[in-house]
Coordinates of C-alpha atoms in Angstrom, one line a residue:
M561 CA 236.4 265.0 13.2
Q562 CA 233.5 263.1 14.8
T563 CA 231.1 264.4 12.2
V564 CA 233.2 262.8 9.4
F565 CA 233.2 259.5 11.2
W566 CA 229.4 259.9 11.8
I567 CA 228.8 260.4 8.1
L568 CA 231.1 257.6 7.1
I569 CA 229.4 255.2 9.5
F570 CA 225.9 256.3 8.3
L571 CA 226.9 255.8 4.6
G572 CA 228.8 252.6 5.3
T573 CA 225.8 251.2 7.1
F574 CA 223.4 252.1 4.3
F575 CA 225.6 250.4 1.7
I576 CA 226.3 247.3 3.9
M577 CA 222.5 247.0 4.2
E578 CA 222.3 246.4 0.4
F579 CA 224.6 243.5 0.8
N580 CA 222.8 242.4 3.9
A581 CA 219.4 242.5 2.0
W582 CA 220.9 240.5 -0.8
F583 CA 222.3 237.9 1.6
T584 CA 219.2 237.7 3.7
H585 CA 217.0 237.4 0.6
K586 CA 219.1 234.7 -1.1
Y587 CA 220.0 232.5 1.9
I588 CA 217.4 233.2 4.5
M589 CA 214.2 234.2 2.7
H590 CA 214.8 231.6 -0.1
G591 CA 216.3 229.3 2.5
F592 CA 215.0 228.2 6.0
L593 CA 212.5 231.1 6.3
W594 CA 210.9 230.4 2.9
N595 CA 207.6 229.8 4.7
L596 CA 207.5 233.6 5.5
H597 CA 208.6 234.7 2.1
K598 CA 206.7 232.4 -0.3
D599 CA 203.4 234.3 -0.1
H600 CA 205.3 237.2 -1.7
H601 CA 206.1 235.1 -4.7
Q602 CA 202.9 233.0 -4.9
K603 CA 200.2 235.5 -3.9
D604 CA 198.3 232.7 -2.1
H605 CA 196.4 235.2 0.1
D606 CA 193.8 237.9 -0.1
S607 CA 195.3 240.2 2.5
W608 CA 197.2 243.4 1.7
F609 CA 199.7 242.3 4.3
E610 CA 202.1 239.4 3.7
R611 CA 204.0 237.1 6.0
N612 CA 207.0 238.5 4.2
D613 CA 206.5 241.8 5.9
A614 CA 207.9 240.2 9.1
F615 CA 211.4 240.9 7.7
F616 CA 210.7 244.6 7.9
V617 CA 209.9 244.2 11.6
F618 CA 213.2 242.5 12.3
Y619 CA 215.2 245.3 10.8
A620 CA 213.1 247.9 12.5
I621 CA 213.8 246.3 15.8
V622 CA 217.6 246.4 15.1
S623 CA 217.4 250.1 14.2
I624 CA 215.3 250.9 17.3
L625 CA 217.9 249.0 19.5
C626 CA 220.6 251.2 18.0
F627 CA 218.6 254.3 18.9
Y628 CA 218.1 253.0 22.4
L629 CA 221.9 252.4 22.8
W630 CA 222.6 255.9 21.6
S631 CA 220.0 257.6 23.7
Y632 CA 220.2 255.7 27.0
E633 CA 223.7 254.2 26.9
A634 CA 225.5 257.1 25.2
I635 CA 227.1 255.0 22.6
W636 CA 227.4 257.7 19.9
Y637 CA 228.1 255.5 16.9
T638 CA 224.9 253.5 17.2
L639 CA 222.9 256.6 16.1
P640 CA 224.4 256.7 12.6
I641 CA 224.1 252.9 12.4
G642 CA 220.5 253.0 13.4
L643 CA 219.8 255.9 10.9
G644 CA 221.6 254.0 8.2
I645 CA 219.4 251.0 8.7
L646 CA 216.3 253.2 8.9
V647 CA 217.0 255.1 5.7
Y648 CA 217.9 251.9 3.8
G649 CA 214.6 250.4 5.0
M650 CA 212.7 253.5 3.8
A651 CA 214.5 253.3 0.4
Y652 CA 213.8 249.5 0.2
F653 CA 210.1 250.2 1.0
I654 CA 209.8 253.0 -1.6
V655 CA 211.6 251.0 -4.3
H656 CA 210.2 247.5 -3.6
D657 CA 206.7 248.0 -2.2
I658 CA 205.7 251.3 -3.7
F659 CA 207.6 251.6 -7.0
I660 CA 207.9 247.9 -8.1
H661 CA 204.9 246.1 -6.5
Q662 CA 202.6 249.2 -6.4
R663 CA 201.2 248.5 -3.0
F664 CA 200.5 252.2 -3.0
K665 CA 199.6 253.7 -6.4
L666 CA 202.6 256.1 -6.5
F667 CA 205.5 256.5 -8.9
R668 CA 203.6 254.8 -11.7
N669 CA 204.9 257.1 -14.4
V670 CA 208.6 256.9 -13.4
D671 CA 210.4 255.8 -16.5
N672 CA 214.1 256.1 -16.8
K673 CA 217.0 253.7 -17.5
Y674 CA 217.6 252.9 -13.8
A675 CA 213.8 252.4 -13.1
R676 CA 213.5 250.1 -16.1
G677 CA 216.5 248.1 -15.0
L678 CA 215.2 247.7 -11.5
R679 CA 211.8 246.6 -12.7
R680 CA 213.3 244.2 -15.2
A681 CA 215.6 242.5 -12.7
H682 CA 212.8 242.2 -10.1
K683 CA 210.5 240.7 -12.7
I684 CA 213.1 238.1 -13.6
H685 CA 213.4 237.3 -9.9
H686 CA 209.6 236.8 -9.5
K687 CA 209.3 234.6 -12.6
H688 CA 210.5 231.7 -10.3
L689 CA 207.5 230.9 -8.0
G690 CA 209.5 228.4 -5.9
K691 CA 212.4 228.9 -3.5
H692 CA 215.0 227.5 -5.9
K693 CA 216.5 228.8 -9.2
G694 CA 216.1 232.4 -8.2
E695 CA 218.3 235.2 -9.4
N696 CA 218.6 239.0 -8.7
F697 CA 218.3 239.0 -4.9
G698 CA 219.5 242.6 -4.4
M699 CA 217.3 245.6 -4.4
L700 CA 219.0 248.9 -5.3
I701 CA 222.1 247.4 -7.1
V702 CA 221.3 245.0 -9.9
P703 CA 223.5 243.5 -12.6
F704 CA 224.2 245.9 -15.6
K705 CA 222.6 243.5 -18.1
Y706 CA 219.2 244.6 -16.9
F707 CA 219.9 248.2 -17.9
K708 CA 220.5 247.4 -21.6

């Protein structure tokens, strides 16, 4: 029975992270922490790294804390939570940084309805260079209109 709960917690965490990414992106990155996110929209730097990458570090720390609580405090449900955060972070990195922004030159030839919809929604998001008037703050789930 614990295996079922473990899987449900893992999947639930993964899906909650999509909402969390949307909320963080809309209200924090385009809000009071815009100074960390704006270089991602404006490309006012020559470095491969962006200040925006600090958000990955935050979620990595939360995931590591979950692994610590599981390993050293024997709180079993923090393992599937930590893994859900980790796997979502990996998916986000693959989709956002590798597939969409081509920070690594992989997945260049992927062309299907879902891939085109993701790219289209993200392109619309980046057409706004400022912190206001943005749209499409999610990553893996975007409105259906971008798949048409």
